[in-house]
Amino acid sequence: MEDRSLWEEFKKGIIDENPLLFMMIGLCAALAVSTKFENTLFMGGAVIFVLVFSNFVISLIRNTIPTEMRIPIFIVVIASFVTIADLTMQAYFRAAYKRLGVWIPLIVVNCLILGRAEAFASRNKIFKSIIDGLGMGLGYTFAILLAGFLRELLGTGKIVLFEKTIISLGSYDPARIFIMFPGAFLTFAFLIVLINWLRGVK
Amino acid sequence: MIKELINKIITLFVVCLLASGGLAFTYAATKEKIEKERLREQLEAAEKALPQAENFQEFKVEKRGNVGAVYKGEKNGEVVGYAVQVSPRGFGGPINLMVGIDPSGKVVGIKVVEHLETPGLGGEIEKDWFRNQFVGKSLKDKLKVKEDIDAIMGATISSRGVTEGVREALEFFKSQLEGR
């Protein structure tokens, strides 16, 4: 693998190798959580936190873990950070925590986190791993923010953030399908088209 | 061979030790705040469900069915009603409801504390128009969706869940709290 610059390692997660829209991993949680823009904000934050810290720790101990035990150890590390995020949200962001429900603990099995741990953090230096985590996390977050924004706006006619309606489409009759399951797939299909266009593939 | 095995055991042990340490620390650091928030939520809900009460006291009852906590609401030393917390089954999971009941067994108000329903569909159970339907209801009413309760379009299960929860709260009141 060529030695990429730090900026390239960061940038790749955002468009060229966007985890959700290009690599298409971690879709399950994204589909479920993007019914409301505010949810995606917190989910994105949690994913970035877990990804950056677990990449950091895994990269830190990468030379001391025996190969045969790496997956269980990755899981222990990832699960610990997810639990920390879970407890912190429960204490300080209770409203969002209640809405996100089971999806926060499910970050443990989000392929993105385990995937980056195995593919990158366990083979690269600490700082680079942190940057990779940050880039991937931001790419994931941008994707779900966009999906959440579109789905909430088109599906309910407004965007409600922290109990304040910040955008309203007035007399628009909402297309409820967007907040239901088929709408999730539709929205993501369009976002994938968008990413492919941004990547230059026609 | 044995040396490698011991090495692996030690590594795994250390990693788990550090993880548990970090978790124990976070748990201890957030425990009080979480409990405070939970209680605050309950009391806020009780206030919304039973607005005429000025203070609330947790009323120790045996938990039955979906009924969780009960709060006795008082004003000027007199009992003005009870706020019964009930968690009926919804579409996405249990719906945490607080039902305010006056001494005559009529619903004063309900507040949705927590739910996992779909925003925009089942999530509409939080709306005033839906919750106000239950005001004044008692066990004398049918309390049935599509009869005396209007369901949310596209969210029948959520609507039914809340209705069943209100019924259960009223039944609990009748059997355990009436006349106390």
Tab-separated table of C-alpha atoms in Angstrom:
chain	number	residue	atom	x	y	z
A	1	MET	CA	0.000	0.000	0.000
A	2	GLU	CA	1.418	3.365	-1.022
A	3	ASP	CA	2.223	5.800	1.671
A	4	ARG	CA	-0.521	8.390	1.560
A	5	SER	CA	-0.272	11.813	3.056
A	6	LEU	CA	-2.101	12.526	6.267
A	7	TRP	CA	-4.561	14.747	4.459
A	8	GLU	CA	-5.355	11.967	1.992
A	9	GLU	CA	-5.947	9.501	4.812
A	10	PHE	CA	-8.402	11.958	6.305
A	11	LYS	CA	-10.100	12.960	3.099
A	12	LYS	CA	-10.768	9.479	1.760
A	13	GLY	CA	-13.449	8.729	4.321
A	14	ILE	CA	-15.536	11.682	3.273
A	15	ILE	CA	-16.231	11.078	-0.399
A	16	ASP	CA	-14.001	8.612	-2.202
A	17	GLU	CA	-14.364	5.850	0.347
A	18	ASN	CA	-17.448	7.053	2.186
A	19	PRO	CA	-18.320	4.171	4.487
A	20	LEU	CA	-22.061	4.421	4.038
A	21	LEU	CA	-22.426	5.471	0.454
A	22	PHE	CA	-19.455	3.819	-1.173
A	23	MET	CA	-18.300	0.973	1.031
A	24	MET	CA	-21.914	0.515	2.134
A	25	ILE	CA	-21.247	-0.697	5.632
A	26	GLY	CA	-23.154	0.169	8.766
A	27	LEU	CA	-26.286	0.791	6.708
A	28	CYS	CA	-28.724	-0.833	9.125
A	29	ALA	CA	-28.322	1.737	11.870
A	30	ALA	CA	-28.205	4.572	9.351
A	31	LEU	CA	-31.524	3.565	7.809
A	32	ALA	CA	-33.178	3.286	11.209
A	33	VAL	CA	-31.808	6.427	12.768
A	34	SER	CA	-32.240	8.852	9.858
A	35	THR	CA	-35.969	9.377	10.446
A	36	LYS	CA	-35.111	12.550	12.321
A	37	PHE	CA	-32.312	15.023	11.692
A	38	GLU	CA	-31.624	15.542	15.387
A	39	ASN	CA	-31.117	11.796	15.857
A	40	THR	CA	-28.485	11.716	13.142
A	41	LEU	CA	-26.556	14.490	14.857
A	42	PHE	CA	-26.161	12.463	18.014
A	43	MET	CA	-25.604	9.163	16.230
A	44	GLY	CA	-22.888	10.758	14.138
A	45	GLY	CA	-21.262	12.195	17.234
A	46	ALA	CA	-21.326	8.823	18.969
A	47	VAL	CA	-19.865	7.043	15.937
A	48	ILE	CA	-17.035	9.571	15.585
A	49	PHE	CA	-16.233	9.288	19.284
A	50	VAL	CA	-16.148	5.487	19.232
A	51	LEU	CA	-14.289	5.253	15.935
A	52	VAL	CA	-11.562	7.742	16.866
A	53	PHE	CA	-10.951	6.359	20.335
A	54	SER	CA	-11.078	2.710	19.419
A	55	ASN	CA	-8.775	3.320	16.448
A	56	PHE	CA	-6.442	5.127	18.818
A	57	VAL	CA	-6.367	2.361	21.425
A	58	ILE	CA	-6.171	-0.464	18.924
A	59	SER	CA	-3.332	1.197	17.089
A	60	LEU	CA	-1.630	1.778	20.438
A	61	ILE	CA	-1.665	-1.890	21.383
A	62	ARG	CA	-1.418	-3.340	17.895
A	63	ASN	CA	2.031	-4.826	18.440
A	64	THR	CA	1.235	-6.447	21.740
A	65	ILE	CA	-1.904	-8.304	20.731
A	66	PRO	CA	-1.413	-11.828	19.491
A	67	THR	CA	-3.005	-12.203	16.034
A	68	GLU	CA	-5.330	-15.009	17.056
A	69	MET	CA	-6.920	-12.869	19.734
A	70	ARG	CA	-7.308	-9.649	17.889
A	71	ILE	CA	-11.028	-9.799	17.141
A	72	PRO	CA	-12.139	-10.425	20.739
A	73	ILE	CA	-9.796	-7.691	21.899
A	74	PHE	CA	-11.110	-5.252	19.293
A	75	ILE	CA	-14.640	-6.005	20.443
A	76	VAL	CA	-13.744	-5.419	24.095
A	77	VAL	CA	-12.192	-2.068	23.223
A	78	ILE	CA	-15.040	-0.995	20.938
A	79	ALA	CA	-17.748	-2.146	23.346
A	80	SER	CA	-16.108	-0.232	26.177
A	81	PHE	CA	-16.132	3.021	24.247
A	82	VAL	CA	-19.684	2.463	23.067
A	83	THR	CA	-20.739	1.931	26.678
A	84	ILE	CA	-18.973	5.105	27.716
A	85	ALA	CA	-20.829	6.988	24.968
A	86	ASP	CA	-24.082	5.301	26.006
A	87	LEU	CA	-23.715	6.234	29.680
A	88	THR	CA	-22.682	9.787	28.835
A	89	MET	CA	-25.696	10.278	26.602
A	90	GLN	CA	-27.954	8.788	29.228
A	91	ALA	CA	-26.705	11.320	31.734
A	92	TYR	CA	-26.407	14.469	29.640
A	93	PHE	CA	-28.481	14.078	26.484
A	94	ARG	CA	-31.393	12.098	27.745
A	95	ALA	CA	-33.948	13.100	25.142
A	96	ALA	CA	-31.811	11.999	22.220
A	97	TYR	CA	-30.675	8.923	24.130
A	98	LYS	CA	-34.251	7.775	24.526
A	99	ARG	CA	-35.007	8.305	20.865
A	100	LEU	CA	-31.922	6.489	19.636
A	101	GLY	CA	-32.701	3.624	21.995
A	102	VAL	CA	-31.065	0.370	21.003
A	103	TRP	CA	-29.020	1.877	18.139
A	104	ILE	CA	-26.354	3.260	20.429
A	105	PRO	CA	-25.370	-0.126	21.859
A	106	LEU	CA	-25.587	-1.525	18.335
A	107	ILE	CA	-22.675	0.680	17.317
A	108	VAL	CA	-20.558	-2.128	18.763
A	109	VAL	CA	-21.494	-4.336	15.833
A	110	ASN	CA	-21.400	-1.574	13.265
A	111	CYS	CA	-19.147	-3.029	10.577
A	112	LEU	CA	-17.543	0.334	10.137
A	113	ILE	CA	-15.852	0.354	13.524
A	114	LEU	CA	-14.661	-3.239	13.492
A	115	GLY	CA	-13.776	-2.845	9.836
A	116	ARG	CA	-11.478	0.121	10.389
A	117	ALA	CA	-9.944	-1.558	13.416
A	118	GLU	CA	-9.039	-4.613	11.398
A	119	ALA	CA	-8.181	-2.966	8.095
A	120	PHE	CA	-6.365	0.075	9.357
A	121	ALA	CA	-5.819	0.698	13.043
A	122	SER	CA	-4.222	-2.679	13.670
A	123	ARG	CA	-1.679	-2.030	10.934
A	124	ASN	CA	-0.890	1.631	11.118
A	125	LYS	CA	0.647	4.192	13.395
A	126	ILE	CA	-1.341	5.904	16.099
A	127	PHE	CA	-1.734	9.369	14.645
A	128	LYS	CA	-2.608	8.045	11.193
A	129	SER	CA	-5.193	5.742	12.731
A	130	ILE	CA	-6.795	8.618	14.562
A	131	ILE	CA	-6.970	10.589	11.316
A	132	ASP	CA	-8.477	7.614	9.501
A	133	GLY	CA	-11.094	7.279	12.243
A	134	LEU	CA	-11.883	10.969	12.064
A	135	GLY	CA	-12.268	10.947	8.277
A	136	MET	CA	-14.420	7.842	8.193
A	137	GLY	CA	-16.493	9.057	11.106
A	138	LEU	CA	-17.097	12.411	9.457
A	139	GLY	CA	-17.979	10.748	6.149
A	140	TYR	CA	-20.503	8.555	7.930
A	141	THR	CA	-21.870	11.539	9.822
A	142	PHE	CA	-22.275	13.729	6.746
A	143	ALA	CA	-24.108	10.928	4.986
A	144	ILE	CA	-26.557	10.326	7.802
A	145	LEU	CA	-27.026	14.047	8.458
A	146	LEU	CA	-28.017	14.501	4.834
A	147	ALA	CA	-30.292	11.468	4.909
A	148	GLY	CA	-31.886	12.559	8.175
A	149	PHE	CA	-32.386	16.084	6.871
A	150	LEU	CA	-34.048	14.904	3.662
A	151	ARG	CA	-36.196	12.259	5.295
A	152	GLU	CA	-37.470	14.498	8.055
A	153	LEU	CA	-38.102	17.458	5.773
A	154	LEU	CA	-39.856	15.517	3.032
A	155	GLY	CA	-41.548	13.068	5.378
A	156	THR	CA	-42.946	15.484	7.953
A	157	GLY	CA	-42.721	18.874	6.258
A	158	LYS	CA	-40.404	20.376	8.844
A	159	ILE	CA	-37.180	20.047	10.756
A	160	VAL	CA	-37.503	20.095	14.539
A	161	LEU	CA	-34.242	20.546	16.393
A	162	PHE	CA	-34.120	20.495	20.216
A	163	GLU	CA	-37.886	21.034	20.292
A	164	LYS	CA	-37.735	24.117	18.094
A	165	THR	CA	-39.062	23.967	14.549
A	166	ILE	CA	-36.231	25.492	12.584
A	167	ILE	CA	-37.473	24.841	9.078
A	168	SER	CA	-41.058	24.439	7.938
A	169	LEU	CA	-42.386	23.829	4.473
A	170	GLY	CA	-45.697	25.453	5.301
A	171	SER	CA	-48.605	23.957	3.389
A	172	TYR	CA	-46.551	21.117	1.886
A	173	ASP	CA	-48.432	17.873	2.316
A	174	PRO	CA	-45.765	15.546	3.686
A	175	ALA	CA	-44.868	12.373	1.795
A	176	ARG	CA	-44.977	10.042	4.768
A	177	ILE	CA	-43.179	7.320	2.896
A	178	PHE	CA	-39.929	9.109	3.645
A	179	ILE	CA	-40.127	8.424	7.360
A	180	MET	CA	-41.000	4.793	6.745
A	181	PHE	CA	-38.764	1.944	5.691
A	182	PRO	CA	-39.167	2.210	1.888
A	183	GLY	CA	-38.350	5.886	2.156
A	184	ALA	CA	-35.097	5.037	3.888
A	185	PHE	CA	-33.973	2.916	0.966
A	186	LEU	CA	-35.133	5.535	-1.528
A	187	THR	CA	-33.248	8.308	0.211
A	188	PHE	CA	-30.072	6.329	0.448
A	189	ALA	CA	-30.325	5.286	-3.172
A	190	PHE	CA	-30.340	8.959	-4.145
A	191	LEU	CA	-27.442	9.712	-1.843
A	192	ILE	CA	-25.423	6.914	-3.438
A	193	VAL	CA	-26.090	8.452	-6.839
A	194	LEU	CA	-24.891	11.758	-5.418
A	195	ILE	CA	-21.684	10.270	-4.067
A	196	ASN	CA	-20.931	8.491	-7.323
A	197	TRP	CA	-21.388	11.752	-9.141
A	198	LEU	CA	-19.057	13.502	-6.690
A	199	ARG	CA	-16.532	10.731	-7.172
A	200	GLY	CA	-16.613	11.334	-10.906
A	201	VAL	CA	-18.200	8.051	-11.935
A	202	LYS	CA	-20.974	8.581	-14.424
B	1	MET	CA	4.371	-23.081	23.831
B	2	ILE	CA	3.264	-22.577	27.394
B	3	LYS	CA	5.089	-19.277	27.523
B	4	GLU	CA	3.163	-18.029	24.489
B	5	LEU	CA	-0.090	-19.204	26.014
B	6	ILE	CA	0.658	-17.409	29.269
B	7	ASN	CA	1.586	-14.292	27.329
B	8	LYS	CA	-1.739	-14.351	25.542
B	9	ILE	CA	-3.648	-14.907	28.733
B	10	ILE	CA	-1.883	-12.002	30.369
B	11	THR	CA	-2.495	-9.694	27.410
B	12	LEU	CA	-6.187	-10.505	27.311
B	13	PHE	CA	-6.403	-10.077	31.059
B	14	VAL	CA	-4.734	-6.673	30.993
B	15	VAL	CA	-6.928	-5.414	28.154
B	16	CYS	CA	-10.072	-6.547	29.965
B	17	LEU	CA	-8.851	-5.080	33.229
B	18	LEU	CA	-8.264	-1.698	31.634
B	19	ALA	CA	-11.613	-1.835	29.861
B	20	SER	CA	-13.485	-2.700	33.053
B	21	GLY	CA	-11.582	-0.001	34.891
B	22	GLY	CA	-12.563	2.623	32.338
B	23	LEU	CA	-16.157	1.451	32.355
B	24	ALA	CA	-16.403	1.320	36.137
B	25	PHE	CA	-15.089	4.848	36.305
B	26	THR	CA	-17.568	6.165	33.739
B	27	TYR	CA	-20.428	4.301	35.386
B	28	ALA	CA	-19.616	5.769	38.785
B	29	ALA	CA	-19.156	9.223	37.348
B	30	THR	CA	-22.518	9.235	35.586
B	31	LYS	CA	-24.609	7.161	37.967
B	32	GLU	CA	-25.920	9.993	40.110
B	33	LYS	CA	-26.700	12.236	37.171
B	34	ILE	CA	-28.564	9.455	35.415
B	35	GLU	CA	-30.657	8.723	38.480
B	36	LYS	CA	-31.343	12.428	38.969
B	37	GLU	CA	-32.440	12.785	35.362
B	38	ARG	CA	-34.677	9.743	35.566
B	39	LEU	CA	-36.404	11.082	38.653
B	40	ARG	CA	-36.698	14.558	37.175
B	41	GLU	CA	-38.328	13.073	34.103
B	42	GLN	CA	-40.820	11.147	36.211
B	43	LEU	CA	-41.764	14.186	38.274
B	44	GLU	CA	-42.053	16.400	35.207
B	45	ALA	CA	-44.340	13.854	33.627
B	46	ALA	CA	-46.369	13.572	36.816
B	47	GLU	CA	-46.756	17.367	36.855
B	48	LYS	CA	-47.993	17.398	33.285
B	49	ALA	CA	-50.371	14.504	33.899
B	50	LEU	CA	-51.751	15.932	37.138
B	51	PRO	CA	-51.281	19.717	36.926
B	52	GLN	CA	-53.425	20.600	39.915
B	53	ALA	CA	-51.065	18.919	42.351
B	54	GLU	CA	-48.399	21.016	43.974
B	55	ASN	CA	-46.157	18.312	45.264
B	56	PHE	CA	-45.683	14.675	44.631
B	57	GLN	CA	-44.675	11.823	46.804
B	58	GLU	CA	-43.670	8.458	45.567
B	59	PHE	CA	-46.273	6.019	46.675
B	60	LYS	CA	-44.809	2.615	47.325
B	61	VAL	CA	-46.868	-0.009	45.555
B	62	GLU	CA	-46.277	-3.501	44.371
B	63	LYS	CA	-45.525	-3.308	40.691
B	64	ARG	CA	-48.269	-5.024	38.738
B	65	GLY	CA	-48.336	-5.811	35.059
B	66	ASN	CA	-47.074	-2.802	33.154
B	67	VAL	CA	-47.534	-0.409	36.066
B	68	GLY	CA	-44.272	0.955	37.427
B	69	ALA	CA	-44.141	3.868	39.817
B	70	VAL	CA	-47.030	5.714	41.414
B	71	TYR	CA	-46.928	9.278	42.685
B	72	LYS	CA	-49.477	10.709	45.074
B	73	GLY	CA	-50.289	14.292	44.147
B	74	GLU	CA	-51.209	16.696	46.906
B	75	LYS	CA	-52.196	20.306	47.204
B	76	ASN	CA	-52.587	22.096	50.540
B	77	GLY	CA	-52.334	18.767	52.309
B	78	GLU	CA	-55.166	17.206	50.352
B	79	VAL	CA	-54.848	14.391	47.875
B	80	VAL	CA	-55.748	15.684	44.414
B	81	GLY	CA	-55.009	12.490	42.567
B	82	TYR	CA	-52.403	9.985	41.539
B	83	ALA	CA	-49.916	9.914	38.707
B	84	VAL	CA	-49.546	6.335	37.598
B	85	GLN	CA	-46.604	5.348	35.472
B	86	VAL	CA	-47.426	2.555	33.043
B	87	SER	CA	-45.460	1.002	30.152
B	88	PRO	CA	-47.755	-0.649	27.618
B	89	ARG	CA	-46.404	-2.290	24.501
B	90	GLY	CA	-46.097	-0.017	21.494
B	91	PHE	CA	-44.887	-0.576	17.976
B	92	GLY	CA	-41.183	-0.077	18.494
B	93	GLY	CA	-41.065	-1.087	22.151
B	94	PRO	CA	-42.660	-0.140	25.473
B	95	ILE	CA	-44.291	3.272	25.726
B	96	ASN	CA	-43.541	4.916	29.066
B	97	LEU	CA	-46.722	6.799	30.035
B	98	MET	CA	-47.681	8.871	33.025
B	99	VAL	CA	-51.450	8.891	33.631
B	100	GLY	CA	-52.897	11.457	35.985
B	101	ILE	CA	-56.056	10.228	37.713
B	102	ASP	CA	-58.292	12.239	40.038
B	103	PRO	CA	-59.864	10.709	43.185
B	104	SER	CA	-63.083	9.913	41.313
B	105	GLY	CA	-61.239	7.680	38.865
B	106	LYS	CA	-61.224	10.034	35.902
B	107	VAL	CA	-58.185	10.774	33.769
B	108	VAL	CA	-56.872	14.281	34.286
B	109	GLY	CA	-54.174	14.072	31.676
B	110	ILE	CA	-51.505	11.854	30.204
B	111	LYS	CA	-47.878	12.471	29.329
B	112	VAL	CA	-45.664	10.315	27.164
B	113	VAL	CA	-42.348	10.027	28.987
B	114	GLU	CA	-40.459	7.763	26.664
B	115	HIS	CA	-41.173	5.852	23.494
B	116	LEU	CA	-39.526	4.156	20.553
B	117	GLU	CA	-42.265	4.834	18.011
B	118	THR	CA	-41.501	6.158	14.535
B	119	PRO	CA	-41.199	9.957	14.514
B	120	GLY	CA	-44.066	11.417	12.515
B	121	LEU	CA	-46.233	8.311	12.840
B	122	GLY	CA	-46.413	6.590	16.231
B	123	GLY	CA	-44.446	9.538	17.554
B	124	GLU	CA	-47.585	11.652	17.202
B	125	ILE	CA	-48.839	10.126	20.467
B	126	GLU	CA	-46.915	12.972	22.081
B	127	LYS	CA	-49.152	15.538	20.436
B	128	ASP	CA	-51.758	17.454	22.439
B	129	TRP	CA	-54.685	16.459	20.236
B	130	PHE	CA	-54.027	12.777	20.794
B	131	ARG	CA	-53.382	12.965	24.518
B	132	ASN	CA	-56.340	15.259	25.219
B	133	GLN	CA	-58.701	12.555	24.023
B	134	PHE	CA	-58.099	10.713	27.245
B	135	VAL	CA	-58.988	13.614	29.518
B	136	GLY	CA	-62.137	12.808	31.458
B	137	LYS	CA	-62.073	9.125	30.569
B	138	SER	CA	-62.805	6.565	33.227
B	139	LEU	CA	-63.450	2.842	33.343
B	140	LYS	CA	-67.053	3.634	32.426
B	141	ASP	CA	-65.850	4.572	28.932
B	142	LYS	CA	-65.143	2.121	26.160
B	143	LEU	CA	-61.516	3.254	25.785
B	144	LYS	CA	-61.254	1.565	22.432
B	145	VAL	CA	-59.439	2.775	19.358
B	146	LYS	CA	-61.802	3.583	16.484
B	147	GLU	CA	-64.706	3.767	18.898
B	148	ASP	CA	-64.217	6.498	21.443
B	149	ILE	CA	-60.530	7.088	20.692
B	150	ASP	CA	-59.260	8.363	17.352
B	151	ALA	CA	-56.163	6.536	16.194
B	152	ILE	CA	-53.222	8.230	14.528
B	153	MET	CA	-53.366	7.583	10.816
B	154	GLY	CA	-50.830	4.908	10.002
B	155	ALA	CA	-50.068	4.226	13.651
B	156	THR	CA	-52.836	2.015	14.979
B	157	ILE	CA	-50.579	-0.116	17.128
B	158	SER	CA	-49.065	2.916	18.844
B	159	SER	CA	-52.537	4.386	19.415
B	160	ARG	CA	-53.817	1.106	20.818
B	161	GLY	CA	-50.800	0.794	23.058
B	162	VAL	CA	-51.447	4.135	24.716
B	163	THR	CA	-55.162	3.361	25.065
B	164	GLU	CA	-54.430	0.017	26.705
B	165	GLY	CA	-51.935	1.710	28.977
B	166	VAL	CA	-54.520	4.243	30.125
B	167	ARG	CA	-56.993	1.458	30.778
B	168	GLU	CA	-54.454	-0.473	32.799
B	169	ALA	CA	-53.625	2.629	34.835
B	170	LEU	CA	-57.321	3.181	35.566
B	171	GLU	CA	-57.789	-0.449	36.567
B	172	PHE	CA	-54.761	-0.244	38.813
B	173	PHE	CA	-56.187	2.891	40.423
B	174	LYS	CA	-59.493	1.190	41.024
B	175	SER	CA	-58.021	-1.903	42.583
B	176	GLN	CA	-55.168	-0.366	44.557
B	177	LEU	CA	-55.542	3.346	45.051
B	178	GLU	CA	-59.187	4.301	45.156
B	179	GLY	CA	-60.238	5.644	48.516
B	180	ARG	CA	-56.707	5.795	49.901
